[in-house]
Amino acid sequence: MPAPVQCALDWDPVGLIAGVDEAGRGPLAGPVVAAAVILDDARPIAGLADSKVLTALRRERLYDEIRAKALCCSIGEAGVEEIERLNILQATMLAMQRAVEGLRLKPAKVLVDGNRLPRLEVLCEAIVGGDAKVAAISAASIIAKVHRDRWCDALHAQFPQYGFDRHKGYGTAEHLEALRVHGPCPEHRRGFAPVAALLVA
């Protein structure tokens, strides 16, 4: 089977365009999450932007609106075991691949935030800063971020001593102190330096 074609095009193919973005590459725990979104031009959504510049409340509201108005959305994950086995970059590509393959409708082209592309069976283009430039990528960034934040809230219910509901898995001073006191939980990424350092201390 030939490798999928992945390139920037001077023309857009006729058909649906999907935006793809991820959340959770940097945290010390949990899966990396990717979302793929195909927006409906007949049902525009005001206020789409890079999820990082939006408040949590605004992201939640847009999440619901995107799910209600988009032609289709899909979420893909790569878990901690896959991150450890593959490395975070390849796990991110896998999550993106799963998100696109999970779409109910097949896009003619996929626009991916960043400068790397997952292996897909459709044409792809990487767009640096795409989450601030392309509405479908902005929508995907919001879906991925809210989904992962909710996952962190659920993990907090299991392991409240780490404060996942506040730092969302990132290596804050609070999180690092909790790691020092309690050690890692099953969802911590043991290959990431701050966690690995505790395991050999």
CSV table of C-alpha atoms in Angstrom, one decimal:
chain,number,residue,atom,x,y,z
A,1,MET,CA,0.0,0.0,0.0
A,2,PRO,CA,1.6,3.4,-1.0
A,3,ALA,CA,2.3,6.0,1.6
A,4,PRO,CA,-0.5,8.6,1.9
A,5,VAL,CA,0.1,11.9,0.2
A,6,GLN,CA,0.9,14.7,2.6
A,7,CYS,CA,1.7,18.1,1.1
A,8,ALA,CA,0.7,21.8,0.9
A,9,LEU,CA,-1.4,22.5,-2.1
A,10,ASP,CA,-1.8,25.6,-4.2
A,11,TRP,CA,-5.4,24.6,-4.8
A,12,ASP,CA,-8.1,23.3,-2.5
A,13,PRO,CA,-9.8,20.0,-3.4
A,14,VAL,CA,-13.6,20.1,-3.7
A,15,GLY,CA,-15.1,18.7,-0.5
A,16,LEU,CA,-15.1,18.9,3.2
A,17,ILE,CA,-12.2,20.4,5.2
A,18,ALA,CA,-11.3,19.1,8.6
A,19,GLY,CA,-9.3,21.0,11.2
A,20,VAL,CA,-7.1,19.0,13.6
A,21,ASP,CA,-5.4,20.1,16.8
A,22,GLU,CA,-4.1,18.5,20.1
A,23,ALA,CA,-4.0,19.1,23.8
A,24,GLY,CA,-1.8,17.6,26.4
A,25,ARG,CA,1.7,17.2,24.9
A,26,GLY,CA,3.4,19.0,27.8
A,27,PRO,CA,1.7,17.7,31.0
A,28,LEU,CA,3.3,15.1,33.2
A,29,ALA,CA,0.2,12.8,33.3
A,30,GLY,CA,-2.6,11.5,31.2
A,31,PRO,CA,-3.2,11.0,27.5
A,32,VAL,CA,-2.5,13.3,24.7
A,33,VAL,CA,-5.8,14.2,23.1
A,34,ALA,CA,-6.5,15.2,19.5
A,35,ALA,CA,-9.7,16.5,17.9
A,36,ALA,CA,-10.9,16.7,14.3
A,37,VAL,CA,-13.7,19.0,13.4
A,38,ILE,CA,-15.6,19.6,10.1
A,39,LEU,CA,-17.5,22.9,10.4
A,40,ASP,CA,-20.8,23.6,8.7
A,41,ASP,CA,-20.5,26.8,6.6
A,42,ALA,CA,-24.3,27.3,6.9
A,43,ARG,CA,-24.0,27.4,10.7
A,44,PRO,CA,-21.1,29.7,11.6
A,45,ILE,CA,-19.8,29.9,15.2
A,46,ALA,CA,-18.8,33.3,16.5
A,47,GLY,CA,-15.7,33.7,18.7
A,48,LEU,CA,-13.6,30.7,17.6
A,49,ALA,CA,-10.0,31.2,18.6
A,50,ASP,CA,-7.0,29.3,19.9
A,51,SER,CA,-8.2,27.6,23.0
A,52,LYS,CA,-5.2,28.9,25.0
A,53,VAL,CA,-6.4,32.5,24.8
A,54,LEU,CA,-10.0,31.7,25.9
A,55,THR,CA,-11.3,31.4,29.5
A,56,ALA,CA,-12.3,28.0,30.7
A,57,LEU,CA,-16.0,29.2,30.8
A,58,ARG,CA,-15.8,30.5,27.2
A,59,ARG,CA,-14.2,27.2,26.1
A,60,GLU,CA,-17.0,25.2,27.7
A,61,ARG,CA,-19.7,27.3,26.0
A,62,LEU,CA,-17.9,27.0,22.6
A,63,TYR,CA,-17.4,23.3,23.1
A,64,ASP,CA,-21.2,22.8,23.4
A,65,GLU,CA,-21.8,25.1,20.4
A,66,ILE,CA,-19.3,23.3,18.2
A,67,ARG,CA,-20.7,19.9,19.1
A,68,ALA,CA,-24.2,21.2,18.2
A,69,LYS,CA,-23.4,23.0,15.0
A,70,ALA,CA,-20.4,21.2,13.3
A,71,LEU,CA,-21.1,18.6,10.6
A,72,CYS,CA,-19.0,16.2,12.7
A,73,CYS,CA,-16.4,16.0,15.4
A,74,SER,CA,-14.1,13.2,16.6
A,75,ILE,CA,-11.7,12.8,19.5
A,76,GLY,CA,-8.7,10.6,19.5
A,77,GLU,CA,-6.4,9.8,22.4
A,78,ALA,CA,-3.0,8.1,22.9
A,79,GLY,CA,-2.6,6.9,26.5
A,80,VAL,CA,0.3,7.0,28.9
A,81,GLU,CA,1.5,3.5,27.8
A,82,GLU,CA,1.6,4.6,24.2
A,83,ILE,CA,3.4,7.8,25.1
A,84,GLU,CA,6.0,5.8,26.9
A,85,ARG,CA,6.4,3.3,24.1
A,86,LEU,CA,6.3,5.6,21.1
A,87,ASN,CA,7.5,9.0,22.6
A,88,ILE,CA,5.2,12.1,22.9
A,89,LEU,CA,5.5,13.3,19.3
A,90,GLN,CA,4.6,9.9,17.7
A,91,ALA,CA,1.8,9.4,20.3
A,92,THR,CA,0.4,12.9,19.3
A,93,MET,CA,0.5,11.8,15.6
A,94,LEU,CA,-1.3,8.6,16.6
A,95,ALA,CA,-4.0,10.6,18.5
A,96,MET,CA,-4.5,12.9,15.5
A,97,GLN,CA,-4.8,9.9,13.1
A,98,ARG,CA,-7.4,8.3,15.4
A,99,ALA,CA,-9.4,11.6,15.5
A,100,VAL,CA,-9.5,11.9,11.7
A,101,GLU,CA,-10.3,8.3,11.2
A,102,GLY,CA,-13.2,8.6,13.7
A,103,LEU,CA,-15.0,11.3,11.7
A,104,ARG,CA,-18.4,10.3,10.5
A,105,LEU,CA,-17.8,12.1,7.2
A,106,LYS,CA,-14.6,11.8,5.2
A,107,PRO,CA,-12.8,15.1,4.5
A,108,ALA,CA,-11.2,15.9,1.2
A,109,LYS,CA,-8.4,17.7,3.0
A,110,VAL,CA,-7.1,17.9,6.6
A,111,LEU,CA,-5.6,21.1,8.1
A,112,VAL,CA,-3.3,20.3,11.0
A,113,ASP,CA,-2.0,22.8,13.6
A,114,GLY,CA,1.8,22.9,13.8
A,115,ASN,CA,4.6,21.7,11.5
A,116,ARG,CA,4.1,17.9,11.6
A,117,LEU,CA,1.6,15.7,9.9
A,118,PRO,CA,0.1,12.4,11.0
A,119,ARG,CA,-0.1,9.5,8.4
A,120,LEU,CA,-3.5,9.8,6.8
A,121,GLU,CA,-5.3,8.5,3.8
A,122,VAL,CA,-6.3,12.0,2.7
A,123,LEU,CA,-4.5,15.1,1.7
A,124,CYS,CA,-3.0,17.1,4.6
A,125,GLU,CA,-1.5,20.5,5.2
A,126,ALA,CA,0.4,21.6,8.3
A,127,ILE,CA,-0.3,25.2,9.4
A,128,VAL,CA,1.9,26.8,12.0
A,129,GLY,CA,-0.3,28.8,14.3
A,130,GLY,CA,-3.3,27.4,12.6
A,131,ASP,CA,-5.3,27.4,15.8
A,132,ALA,CA,-5.4,31.2,15.6
A,133,LYS,CA,-5.9,31.3,11.8
A,134,VAL,CA,-8.3,28.6,10.7
A,135,ALA,CA,-11.7,28.3,12.2
A,136,ALA,CA,-11.9,24.5,11.9
A,137,ILE,CA,-8.5,24.2,13.7
A,138,SER,CA,-9.6,26.6,16.4
A,139,ALA,CA,-12.7,24.5,16.9
A,140,ALA,CA,-10.5,21.4,17.1
A,141,SER,CA,-8.3,23.0,19.7
A,142,ILE,CA,-11.3,23.9,21.9
A,143,ILE,CA,-12.7,20.4,21.6
A,144,ALA,CA,-9.4,18.7,22.5
A,145,LYS,CA,-8.7,21.1,25.4
A,146,VAL,CA,-12.1,20.8,27.0
A,147,HIS,CA,-12.1,17.0,26.6
A,148,ARG,CA,-8.7,16.7,28.3
A,149,ASP,CA,-9.6,19.2,31.1
A,150,ARG,CA,-12.6,17.1,31.9
A,151,TRP,CA,-10.5,14.0,31.9
A,152,CYS,CA,-8.2,15.7,34.5
A,153,ASP,CA,-11.2,16.7,36.6
A,154,ALA,CA,-12.2,13.0,36.6
A,155,LEU,CA,-8.7,12.0,37.6
A,156,HIS,CA,-8.8,14.5,40.4
A,157,ALA,CA,-11.8,12.6,41.8
A,158,GLN,CA,-9.6,9.4,42.0
A,159,PHE,CA,-6.4,11.1,43.1
A,160,PRO,CA,-7.3,14.4,44.8
A,161,GLN,CA,-3.9,14.7,46.5
A,162,TYR,CA,-2.3,15.9,43.2
A,163,GLY,CA,-4.6,18.8,42.3
A,164,PHE,CA,-5.3,17.7,38.8
A,165,ASP,CA,-8.4,19.9,38.7
A,166,ARG,CA,-6.2,23.0,39.0
A,167,HIS,CA,-3.0,22.4,37.1
A,168,LYS,CA,-4.4,19.9,34.6
A,169,GLY,CA,-1.3,17.8,34.8
A,170,TYR,CA,1.2,20.5,34.0
A,171,GLY,CA,4.4,20.7,36.0
A,172,THR,CA,3.5,23.4,38.4
A,173,ALA,CA,5.1,23.9,41.7
A,174,GLU,CA,2.0,22.5,43.4
A,175,HIS,CA,2.1,19.4,41.1
A,176,LEU,CA,5.8,18.8,41.6
A,177,GLU,CA,5.5,19.0,45.4
A,178,ALA,CA,2.6,16.6,45.3
A,179,LEU,CA,4.7,14.2,43.3
A,180,ARG,CA,7.6,14.5,45.8
A,181,VAL,CA,5.3,13.8,48.7
A,182,HIS,CA,3.1,11.1,47.2
A,183,GLY,CA,5.1,9.7,44.3
A,184,PRO,CA,3.5,9.1,40.9
A,185,CYS,CA,0.0,7.7,40.3
A,186,PRO,CA,-0.7,5.2,37.5
A,187,GLU,CA,-1.5,8.0,35.0
A,188,HIS,CA,1.9,9.8,35.4
A,189,ARG,CA,4.2,9.7,32.4
A,190,ARG,CA,7.2,8.0,33.9
A,191,GLY,CA,9.4,8.9,30.9
A,192,PHE,CA,9.0,12.6,31.5
A,193,ALA,CA,12.0,14.0,33.4
A,194,PRO,CA,10.3,15.4,36.6
A,195,VAL,CA,8.6,12.0,37.1
A,196,ALA,CA,11.5,9.9,36.1
A,197,ALA,CA,13.8,11.8,38.6
A,198,LEU,CA,11.5,10.7,41.5
A,199,LEU,CA,11.7,7.1,40.4
A,200,VAL,CA,15.5,7.0,40.6
A,201,ALA,CA,15.9,9.2,43.7
